[in-house]
Tab-separated table of C-alpha atoms and ligand atoms in Angstrom:
chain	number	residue	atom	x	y	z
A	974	UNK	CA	0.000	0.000	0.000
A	975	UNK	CA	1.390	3.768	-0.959
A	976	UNK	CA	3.300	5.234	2.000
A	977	UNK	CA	2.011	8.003	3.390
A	978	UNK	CA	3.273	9.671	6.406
A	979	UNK	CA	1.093	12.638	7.047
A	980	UNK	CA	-2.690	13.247	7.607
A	981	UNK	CA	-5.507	15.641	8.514
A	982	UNK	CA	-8.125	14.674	10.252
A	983	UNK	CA	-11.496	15.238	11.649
A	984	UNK	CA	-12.491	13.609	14.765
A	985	UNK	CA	-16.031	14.258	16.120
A	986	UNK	CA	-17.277	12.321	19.809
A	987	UNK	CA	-21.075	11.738	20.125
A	988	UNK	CA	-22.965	13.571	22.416
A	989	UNK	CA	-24.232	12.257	25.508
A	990	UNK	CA	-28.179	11.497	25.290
A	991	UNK	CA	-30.553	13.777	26.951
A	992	UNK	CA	-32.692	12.637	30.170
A	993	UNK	CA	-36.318	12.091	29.577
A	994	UNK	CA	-39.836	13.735	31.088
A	995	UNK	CA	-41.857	10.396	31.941
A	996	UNK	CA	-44.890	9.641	34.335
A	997	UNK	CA	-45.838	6.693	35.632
A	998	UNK	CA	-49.270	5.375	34.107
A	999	UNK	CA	-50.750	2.407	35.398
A	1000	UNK	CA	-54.624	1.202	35.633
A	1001	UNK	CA	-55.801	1.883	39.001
A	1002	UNK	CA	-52.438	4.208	39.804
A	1003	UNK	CA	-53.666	8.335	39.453
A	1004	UNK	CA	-50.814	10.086	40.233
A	1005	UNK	CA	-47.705	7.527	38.858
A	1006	UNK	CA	-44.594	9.460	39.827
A	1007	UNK	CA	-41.798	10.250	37.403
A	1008	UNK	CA	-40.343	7.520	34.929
A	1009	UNK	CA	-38.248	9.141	33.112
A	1010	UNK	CA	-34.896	7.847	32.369
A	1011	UNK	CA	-30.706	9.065	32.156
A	1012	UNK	CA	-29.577	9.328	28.633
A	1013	UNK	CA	-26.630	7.528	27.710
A	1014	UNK	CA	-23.008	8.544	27.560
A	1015	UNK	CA	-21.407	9.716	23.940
A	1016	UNK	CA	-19.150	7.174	22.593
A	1017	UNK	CA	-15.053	8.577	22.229
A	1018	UNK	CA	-12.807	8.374	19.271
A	1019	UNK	CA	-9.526	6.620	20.642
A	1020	UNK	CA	-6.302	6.074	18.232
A	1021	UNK	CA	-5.021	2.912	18.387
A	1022	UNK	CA	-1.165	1.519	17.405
A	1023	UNK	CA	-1.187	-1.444	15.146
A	1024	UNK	CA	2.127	-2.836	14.083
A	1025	UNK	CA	0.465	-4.579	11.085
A	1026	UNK	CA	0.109	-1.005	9.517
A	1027	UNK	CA	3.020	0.880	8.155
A	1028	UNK	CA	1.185	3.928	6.511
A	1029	UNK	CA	-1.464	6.486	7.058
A	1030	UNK	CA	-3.131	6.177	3.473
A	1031	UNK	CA	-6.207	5.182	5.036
A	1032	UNK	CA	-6.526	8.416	6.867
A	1033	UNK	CA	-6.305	10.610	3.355
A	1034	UNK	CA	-9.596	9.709	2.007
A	1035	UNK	CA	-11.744	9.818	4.666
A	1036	UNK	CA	-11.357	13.334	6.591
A	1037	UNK	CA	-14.093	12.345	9.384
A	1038	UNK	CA	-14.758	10.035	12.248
A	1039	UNK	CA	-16.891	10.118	14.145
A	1040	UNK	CA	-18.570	8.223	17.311
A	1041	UNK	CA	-21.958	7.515	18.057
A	1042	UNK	CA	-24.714	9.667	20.056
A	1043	UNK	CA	-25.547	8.279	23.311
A	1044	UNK	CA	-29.257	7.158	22.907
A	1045	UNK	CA	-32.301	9.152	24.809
A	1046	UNK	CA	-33.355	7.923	27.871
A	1047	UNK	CA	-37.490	6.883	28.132
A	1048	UNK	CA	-40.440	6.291	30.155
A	1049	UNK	CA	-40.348	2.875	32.282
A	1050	UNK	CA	-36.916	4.547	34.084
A	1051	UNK	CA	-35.152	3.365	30.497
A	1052	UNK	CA	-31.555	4.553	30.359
A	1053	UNK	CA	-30.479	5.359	26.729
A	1054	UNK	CA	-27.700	2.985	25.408
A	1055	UNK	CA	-24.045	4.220	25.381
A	1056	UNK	CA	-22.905	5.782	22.042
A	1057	UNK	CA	-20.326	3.167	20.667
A	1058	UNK	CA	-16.754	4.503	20.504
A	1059	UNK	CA	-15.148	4.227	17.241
A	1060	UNK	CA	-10.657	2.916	16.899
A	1061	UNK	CA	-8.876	4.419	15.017
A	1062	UNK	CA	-5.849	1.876	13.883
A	1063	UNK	CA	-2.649	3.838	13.111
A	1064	UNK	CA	0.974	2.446	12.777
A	1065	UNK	CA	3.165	2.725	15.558
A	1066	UNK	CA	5.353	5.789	15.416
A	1067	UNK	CA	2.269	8.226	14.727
A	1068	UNK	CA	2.230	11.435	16.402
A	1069	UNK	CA	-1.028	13.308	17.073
A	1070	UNK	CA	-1.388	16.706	17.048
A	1071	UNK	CA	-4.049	19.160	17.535
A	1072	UNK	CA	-4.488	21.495	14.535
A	1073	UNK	CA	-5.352	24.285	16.396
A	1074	UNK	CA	-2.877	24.494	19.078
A	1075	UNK	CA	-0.083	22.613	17.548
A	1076	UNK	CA	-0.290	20.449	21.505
A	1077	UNK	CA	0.862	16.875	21.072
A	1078	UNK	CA	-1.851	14.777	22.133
A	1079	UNK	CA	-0.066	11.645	21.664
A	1080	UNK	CA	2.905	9.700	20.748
A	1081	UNK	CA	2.113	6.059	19.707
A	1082	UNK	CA	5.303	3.772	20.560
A	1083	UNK	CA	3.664	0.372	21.383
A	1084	UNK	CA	1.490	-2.130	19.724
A	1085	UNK	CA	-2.262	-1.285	21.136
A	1086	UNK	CA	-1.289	1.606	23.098
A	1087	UNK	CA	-4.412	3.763	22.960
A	1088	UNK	CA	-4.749	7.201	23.162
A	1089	UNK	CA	-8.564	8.997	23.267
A	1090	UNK	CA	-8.526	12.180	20.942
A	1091	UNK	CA	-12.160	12.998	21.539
A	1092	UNK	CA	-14.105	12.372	24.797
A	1093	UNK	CA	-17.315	11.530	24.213
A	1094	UNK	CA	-20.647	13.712	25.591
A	1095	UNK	CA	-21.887	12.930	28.954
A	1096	UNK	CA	-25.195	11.621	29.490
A	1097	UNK	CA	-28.062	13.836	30.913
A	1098	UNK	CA	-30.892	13.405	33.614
A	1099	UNK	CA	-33.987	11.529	33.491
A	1100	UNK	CA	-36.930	13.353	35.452
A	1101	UNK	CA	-36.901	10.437	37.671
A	1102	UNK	CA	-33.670	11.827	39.282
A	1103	UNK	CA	-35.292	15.080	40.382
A	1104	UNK	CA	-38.210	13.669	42.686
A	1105	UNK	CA	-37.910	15.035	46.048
A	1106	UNK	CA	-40.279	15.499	49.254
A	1107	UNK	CA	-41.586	19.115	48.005
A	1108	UNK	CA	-41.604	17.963	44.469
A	1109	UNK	CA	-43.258	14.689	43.683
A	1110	UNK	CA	-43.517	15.462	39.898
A	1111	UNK	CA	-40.777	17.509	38.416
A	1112	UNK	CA	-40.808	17.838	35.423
A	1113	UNK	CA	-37.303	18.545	34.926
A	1114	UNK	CA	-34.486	16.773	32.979
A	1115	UNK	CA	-30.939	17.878	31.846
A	1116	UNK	CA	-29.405	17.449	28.306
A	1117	UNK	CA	-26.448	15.458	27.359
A	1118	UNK	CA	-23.371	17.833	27.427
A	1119	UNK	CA	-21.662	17.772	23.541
A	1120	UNK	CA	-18.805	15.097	22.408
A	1121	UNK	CA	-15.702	16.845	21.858
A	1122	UNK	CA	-14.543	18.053	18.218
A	1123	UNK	CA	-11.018	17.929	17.285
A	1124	UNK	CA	-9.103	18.947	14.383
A	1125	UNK	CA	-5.909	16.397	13.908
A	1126	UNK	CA	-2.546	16.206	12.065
A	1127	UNK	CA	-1.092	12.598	12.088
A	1128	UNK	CA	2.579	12.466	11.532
A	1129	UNK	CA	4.213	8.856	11.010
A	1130	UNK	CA	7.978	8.637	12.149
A	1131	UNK	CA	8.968	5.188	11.759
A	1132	UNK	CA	10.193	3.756	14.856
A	1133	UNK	CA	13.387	1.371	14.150
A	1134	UNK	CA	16.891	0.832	15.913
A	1135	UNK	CA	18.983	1.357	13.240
A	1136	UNK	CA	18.982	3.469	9.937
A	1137	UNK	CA	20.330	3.352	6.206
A	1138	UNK	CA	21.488	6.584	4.932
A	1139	UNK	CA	23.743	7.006	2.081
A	1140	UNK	CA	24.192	7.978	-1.250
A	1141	UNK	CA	22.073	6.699	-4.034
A	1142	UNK	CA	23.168	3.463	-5.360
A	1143	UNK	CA	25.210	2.490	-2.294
A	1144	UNK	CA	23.325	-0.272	-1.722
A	1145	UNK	CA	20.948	0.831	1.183
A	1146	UNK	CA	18.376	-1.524	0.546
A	1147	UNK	CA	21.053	-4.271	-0.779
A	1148	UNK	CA	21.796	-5.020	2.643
A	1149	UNK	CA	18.375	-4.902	3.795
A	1150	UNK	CA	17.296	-7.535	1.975
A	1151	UNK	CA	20.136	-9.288	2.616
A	1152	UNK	CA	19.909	-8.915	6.399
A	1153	UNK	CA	15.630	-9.068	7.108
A	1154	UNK	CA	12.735	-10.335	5.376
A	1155	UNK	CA	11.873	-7.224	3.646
A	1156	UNK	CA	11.772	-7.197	-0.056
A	1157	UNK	CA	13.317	-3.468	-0.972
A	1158	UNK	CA	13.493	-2.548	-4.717
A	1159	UNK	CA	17.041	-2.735	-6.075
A	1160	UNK	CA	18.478	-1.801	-9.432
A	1161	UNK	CA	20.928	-0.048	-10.275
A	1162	UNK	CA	19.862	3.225	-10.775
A	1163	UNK	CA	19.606	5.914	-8.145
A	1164	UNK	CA	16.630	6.420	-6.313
A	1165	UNK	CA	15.587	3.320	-6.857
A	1166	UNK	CA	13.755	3.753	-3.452
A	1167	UNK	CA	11.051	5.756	-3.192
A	1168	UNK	CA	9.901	5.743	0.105
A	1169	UNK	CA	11.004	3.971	3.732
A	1170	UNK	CA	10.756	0.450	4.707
A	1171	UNK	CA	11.849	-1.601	7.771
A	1172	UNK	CA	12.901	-4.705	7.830
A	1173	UNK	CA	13.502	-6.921	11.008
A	1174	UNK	CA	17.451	-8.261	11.230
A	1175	UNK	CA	17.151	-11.318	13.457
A	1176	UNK	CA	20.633	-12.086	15.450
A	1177	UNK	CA	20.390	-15.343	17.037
A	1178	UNK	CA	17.922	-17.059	19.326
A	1179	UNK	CA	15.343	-14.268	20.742
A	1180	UNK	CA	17.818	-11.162	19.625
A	1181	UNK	CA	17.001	-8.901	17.070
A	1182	UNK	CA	16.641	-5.275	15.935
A	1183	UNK	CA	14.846	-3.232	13.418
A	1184	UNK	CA	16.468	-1.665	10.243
A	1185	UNK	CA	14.889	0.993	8.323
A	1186	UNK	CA	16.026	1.891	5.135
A	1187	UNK	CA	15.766	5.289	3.124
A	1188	UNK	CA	16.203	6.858	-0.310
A	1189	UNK	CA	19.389	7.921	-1.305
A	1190	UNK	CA	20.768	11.376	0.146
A	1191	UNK	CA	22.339	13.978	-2.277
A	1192	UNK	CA	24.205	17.090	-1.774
A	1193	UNK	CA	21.658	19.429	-1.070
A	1194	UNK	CA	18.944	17.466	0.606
A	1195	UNK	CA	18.464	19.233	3.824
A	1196	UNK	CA	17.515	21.620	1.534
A	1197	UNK	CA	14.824	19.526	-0.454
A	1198	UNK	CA	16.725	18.421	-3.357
A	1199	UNK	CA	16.287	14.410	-4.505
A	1200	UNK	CA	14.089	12.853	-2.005
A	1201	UNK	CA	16.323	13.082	0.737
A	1202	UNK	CA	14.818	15.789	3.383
A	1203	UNK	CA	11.293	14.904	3.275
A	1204	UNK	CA	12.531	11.127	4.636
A	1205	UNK	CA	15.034	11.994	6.941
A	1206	UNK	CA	12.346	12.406	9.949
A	1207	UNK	CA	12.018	8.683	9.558
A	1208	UNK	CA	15.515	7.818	10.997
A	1209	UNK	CA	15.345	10.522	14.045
A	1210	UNK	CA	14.225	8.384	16.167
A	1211	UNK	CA	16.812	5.712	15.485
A	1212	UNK	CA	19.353	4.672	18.004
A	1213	UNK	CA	22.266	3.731	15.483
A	1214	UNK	CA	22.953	5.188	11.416
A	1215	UNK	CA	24.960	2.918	9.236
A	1216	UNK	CA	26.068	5.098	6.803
A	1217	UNK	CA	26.643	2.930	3.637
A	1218	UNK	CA	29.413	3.973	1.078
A	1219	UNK	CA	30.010	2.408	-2.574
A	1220	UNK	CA	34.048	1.399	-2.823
A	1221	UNK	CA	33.269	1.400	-6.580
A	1222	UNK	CA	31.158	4.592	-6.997
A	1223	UNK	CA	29.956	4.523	-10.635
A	1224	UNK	CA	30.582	8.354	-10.712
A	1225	UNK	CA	34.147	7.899	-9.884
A	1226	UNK	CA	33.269	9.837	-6.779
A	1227	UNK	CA	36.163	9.382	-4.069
A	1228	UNK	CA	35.330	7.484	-0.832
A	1229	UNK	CA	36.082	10.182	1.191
A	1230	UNK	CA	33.894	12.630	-0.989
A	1231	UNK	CA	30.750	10.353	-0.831
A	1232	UNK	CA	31.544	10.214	2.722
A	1233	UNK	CA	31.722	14.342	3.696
A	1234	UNK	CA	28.635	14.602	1.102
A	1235	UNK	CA	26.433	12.651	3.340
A	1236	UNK	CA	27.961	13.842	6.679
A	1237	UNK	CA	27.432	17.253	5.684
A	1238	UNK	CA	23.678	16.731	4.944
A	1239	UNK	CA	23.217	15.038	7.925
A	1240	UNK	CA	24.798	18.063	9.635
A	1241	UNK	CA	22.580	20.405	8.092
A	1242	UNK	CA	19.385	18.998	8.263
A	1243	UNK	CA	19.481	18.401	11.912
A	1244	UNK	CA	22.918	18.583	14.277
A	1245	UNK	CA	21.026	16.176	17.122
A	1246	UNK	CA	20.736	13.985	13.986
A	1247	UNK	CA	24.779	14.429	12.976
A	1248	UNK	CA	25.677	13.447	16.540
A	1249	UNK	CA	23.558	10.409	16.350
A	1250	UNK	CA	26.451	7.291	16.819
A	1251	UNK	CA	27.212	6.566	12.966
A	1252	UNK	CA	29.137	3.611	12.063
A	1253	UNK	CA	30.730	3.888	8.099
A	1254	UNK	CA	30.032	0.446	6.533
A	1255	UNK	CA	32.231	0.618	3.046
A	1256	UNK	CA	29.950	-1.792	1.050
A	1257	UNK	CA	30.649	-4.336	-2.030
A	1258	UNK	CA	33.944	-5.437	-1.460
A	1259	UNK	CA	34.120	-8.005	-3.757
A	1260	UNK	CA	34.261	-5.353	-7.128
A	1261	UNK	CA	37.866	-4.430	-5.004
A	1262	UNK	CA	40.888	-6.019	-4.326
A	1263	UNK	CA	41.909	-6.501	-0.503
A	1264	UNK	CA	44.574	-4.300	-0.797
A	1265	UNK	CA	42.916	-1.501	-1.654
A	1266	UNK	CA	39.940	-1.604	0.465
A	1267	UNK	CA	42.379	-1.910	3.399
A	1268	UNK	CA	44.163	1.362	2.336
A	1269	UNK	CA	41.091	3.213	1.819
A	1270	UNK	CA	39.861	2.197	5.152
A	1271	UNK	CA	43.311	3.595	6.310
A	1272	UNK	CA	42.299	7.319	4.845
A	1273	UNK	CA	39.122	7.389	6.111
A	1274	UNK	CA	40.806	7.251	9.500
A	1275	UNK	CA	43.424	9.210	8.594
A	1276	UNK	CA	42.078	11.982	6.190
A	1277	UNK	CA	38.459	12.052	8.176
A	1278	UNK	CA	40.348	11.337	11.270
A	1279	UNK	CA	37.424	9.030	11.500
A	1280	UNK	CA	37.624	7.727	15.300
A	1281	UNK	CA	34.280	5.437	15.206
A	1282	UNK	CA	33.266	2.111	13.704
A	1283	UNK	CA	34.341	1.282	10.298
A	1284	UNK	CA	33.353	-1.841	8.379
A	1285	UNK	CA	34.021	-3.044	4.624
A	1286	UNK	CA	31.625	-5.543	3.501
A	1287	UNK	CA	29.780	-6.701	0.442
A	1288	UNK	CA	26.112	-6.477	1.008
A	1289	UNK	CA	25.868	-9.047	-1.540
A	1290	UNK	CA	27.787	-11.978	0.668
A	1291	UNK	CA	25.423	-12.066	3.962
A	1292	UNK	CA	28.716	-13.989	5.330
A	1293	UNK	CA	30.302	-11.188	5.236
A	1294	UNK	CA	27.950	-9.327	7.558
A	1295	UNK	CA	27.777	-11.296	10.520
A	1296	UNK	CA	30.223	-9.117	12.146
A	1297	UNK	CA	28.270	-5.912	11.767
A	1298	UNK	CA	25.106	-7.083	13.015
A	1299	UNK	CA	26.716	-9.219	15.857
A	1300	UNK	CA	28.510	-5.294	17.139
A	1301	UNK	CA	25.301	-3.731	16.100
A	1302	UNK	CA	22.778	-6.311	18.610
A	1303	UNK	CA	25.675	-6.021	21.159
A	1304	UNK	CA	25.632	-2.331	20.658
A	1305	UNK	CA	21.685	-1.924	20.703
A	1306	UNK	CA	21.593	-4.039	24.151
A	1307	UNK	CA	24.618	-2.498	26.014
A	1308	UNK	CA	23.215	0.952	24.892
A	1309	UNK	CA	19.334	-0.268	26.064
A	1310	UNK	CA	20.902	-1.415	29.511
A	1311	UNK	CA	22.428	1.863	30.308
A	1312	UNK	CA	19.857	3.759	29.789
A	1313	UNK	CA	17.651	1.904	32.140
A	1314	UNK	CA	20.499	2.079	34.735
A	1315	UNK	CA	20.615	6.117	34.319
A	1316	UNK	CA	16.441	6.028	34.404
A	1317	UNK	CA	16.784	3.980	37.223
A	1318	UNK	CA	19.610	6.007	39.107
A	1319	UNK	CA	17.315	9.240	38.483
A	1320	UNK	CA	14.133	7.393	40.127
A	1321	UNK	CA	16.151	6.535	43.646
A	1322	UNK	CA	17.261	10.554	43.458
A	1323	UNK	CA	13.872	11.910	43.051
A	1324	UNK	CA	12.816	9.484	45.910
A	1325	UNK	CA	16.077	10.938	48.044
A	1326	UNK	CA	13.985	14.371	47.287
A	1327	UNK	CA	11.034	13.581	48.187
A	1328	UNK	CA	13.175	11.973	51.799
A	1329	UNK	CA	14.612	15.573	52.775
B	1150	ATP	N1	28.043	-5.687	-2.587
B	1150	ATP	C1	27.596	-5.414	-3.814
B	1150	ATP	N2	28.250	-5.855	-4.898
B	1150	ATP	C2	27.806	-5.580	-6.115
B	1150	ATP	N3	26.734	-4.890	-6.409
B	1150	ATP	C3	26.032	-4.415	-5.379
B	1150	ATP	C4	26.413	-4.653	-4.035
B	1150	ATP	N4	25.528	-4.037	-3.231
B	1150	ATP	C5	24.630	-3.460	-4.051
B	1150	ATP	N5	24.919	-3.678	-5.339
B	1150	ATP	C6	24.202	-3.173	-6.520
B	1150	ATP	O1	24.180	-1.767	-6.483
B	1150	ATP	C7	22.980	-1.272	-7.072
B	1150	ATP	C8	22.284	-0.350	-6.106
B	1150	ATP	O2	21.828	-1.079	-4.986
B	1150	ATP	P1	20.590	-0.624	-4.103
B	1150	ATP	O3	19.371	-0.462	-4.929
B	1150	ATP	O4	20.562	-1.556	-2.954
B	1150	ATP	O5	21.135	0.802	-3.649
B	1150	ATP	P2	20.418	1.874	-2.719
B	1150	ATP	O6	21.463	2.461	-1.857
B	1150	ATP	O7	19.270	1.260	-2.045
B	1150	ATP	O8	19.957	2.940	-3.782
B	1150	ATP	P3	18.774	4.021	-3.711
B	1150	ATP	O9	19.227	5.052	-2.745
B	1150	ATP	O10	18.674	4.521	-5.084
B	1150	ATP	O11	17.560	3.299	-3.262
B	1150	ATP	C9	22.154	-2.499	-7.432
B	1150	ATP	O12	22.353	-2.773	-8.798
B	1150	ATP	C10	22.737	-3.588	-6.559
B	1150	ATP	O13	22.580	-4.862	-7.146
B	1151	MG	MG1	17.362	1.711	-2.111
């Protein structure tokens, strides 16, 4: 299905159902007293995360949703039945905003995490509520109060552990078919990829990550040239970039100019981004001789002064890259465990607050 990643939407709660004016009438009974009964509470409109769902197409044809009424209440002390709410399934990684106040309302992370984005009307008063000593026949009620209207922008940002971003043609989705079940388009031609997938890169008994790969970056797309910038929000909320780099460029383009073309991009569009952890992988070694590929691993270190992790491989030889996604799992978990330690090391100081 066509990837979309942004949405307006309407979203309108049902009203709660009014009370209801009602007198007992029985044979042989005058004066019945009052029967009538609560309305029924609105229904809400809740968004729901589904990880089956990796787009928000469904959202751009139909622009409202809306929950049912809460039904009247009647004679006979009836209550009126509860409006029913109405799910709305969204991928996980959607962000809901409000329209008018730009407020995040809610960040789906988790599979069936729910979030309500309009409360549904509350019911109103029967007449039978409103019987007292001094009135024995009131002939009051109250009215369901309104469901709540809302005017939404969904934003997608894929949620994965690790991101592709390179240069067109450097074999981005290559390795991601190589690595996960997903089935990327590849050719060789650039932007062969048109929009983001993720694949999931299993690593041994009960390990894995996620891997999300991206169109090709060119020079110039922070600024909107290529595809590049519109995409980029899809790896922000990665943990890890592999930055993928073609040892035989067909443009002749030097290894260490691919590599500052991407860098700087990455730099531009977004410096939290740039000082994401980046490892280089230097992808299909095969098309090069040992040799060389050693040496030119040698001046990225040298000429980038290039301090972090640096891998050759050939995307086309999964052997080839156990190595990477062995460091990568090992990376992920090390990385997961800390930050749980620090989360849990800030809990016991806000409880040595709360002490003195
Ligand atoms: N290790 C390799 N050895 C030889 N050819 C490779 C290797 N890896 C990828 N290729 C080839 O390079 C070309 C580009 O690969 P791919 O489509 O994966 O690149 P990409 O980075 O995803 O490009 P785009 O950004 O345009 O989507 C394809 O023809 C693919 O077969
Ligand atoms: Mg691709």
């Amino acid at each position: 299905m066509k990837f979309v990643d942004e949405a307006n939407l309407r979203v309108e709660a049902g009203d709660g159902g009014h009370g209801c004016v009602s007198f007992r009438r029985e044979k042989y009974v005058p004066f019945g007293g009052p029967d009538g009964g609560d309305g029924g509470d609105g229904g809400s409109v809740y968004l729901v995360a589904d990880h089956n769902l990796n787009t928000l197409y469904d959202y751009r044809v139909n622009r409202v949703y809306k929950a049912q009424r809460g039904g009247n209440g009647a004679g006979k002390d009836r209550t009126g039945a509860k409006g029913e709410s109405r799910y709305l399934r969204v991928p996980i990684g959607t962000l809901c905003f409000s329209r008018e106040t730009d407020e995040l309302i809610g960040d789906l992370t988790e599979n069936e995490q729910t979030v309500r984005v309009a409360q549904g009307g509350y019911h109103g008063m029967g007449n039978a509520r409103f019987k007292s000593s001094t009135n024995r026949a009131p002939r009051k009620t109250t009215d369901g109060t309104p469901g709540e209207i809302r005017e939404l922008r969904l934003e997608l940002k894929l949620l994965a552990d690790v991101g592709l971003v390179g240069l067109p043609n450097a074999g981005k989705s290559t390795l991601l078919a190589a690595v996960s079940g997903a089935r990327p388009r590849i050719a060789d031609y650039p932007f062969t990829t048109l929009t983001p997938q993720v694949g999931v890169v299993g690593v041994g008994p009960l390990r894995s990550f996620t891997l999300v790969d991206l169109p090709g970056l060119i020079e110039g797309a922070a600024e909107g040239i290529g595809l590049g910038h519109r995409f980029l929000r899809h790896i922000q909320r990665t943990r890890l970039l592999f930055h993928i780099v073609d040892l035989l460029d067909a443009e002749g383009r030097d290894v260490i100019e691919q590599i500052q073309t991407i860098e700087a991009e990455l730099e531009q569009f977004s410096p939290e981004l740039a000082s994401r952890p980046r490892w280089i992988v230097l992808n299909k070694t095969e098309l090069v001789d040992a040799e060389e590929t050693a040496e030119l691993c040698e001046r990225v270190r040298t000429t980038l002064d290039w301090q972090g992790a640096l891998y050759a491989v050939s995307a086309i030889r999964p052997d080839s890259l156990n190595r990477l996604l062995g460091d990568a799992m090992d990376y992920l978990e090390s990385e997961a465990a800390e930050r749980r330690a620090a989360s849990d090391a800030e809990d016991m100081d806000s409880d040595d607050d709360h002490e003195s």
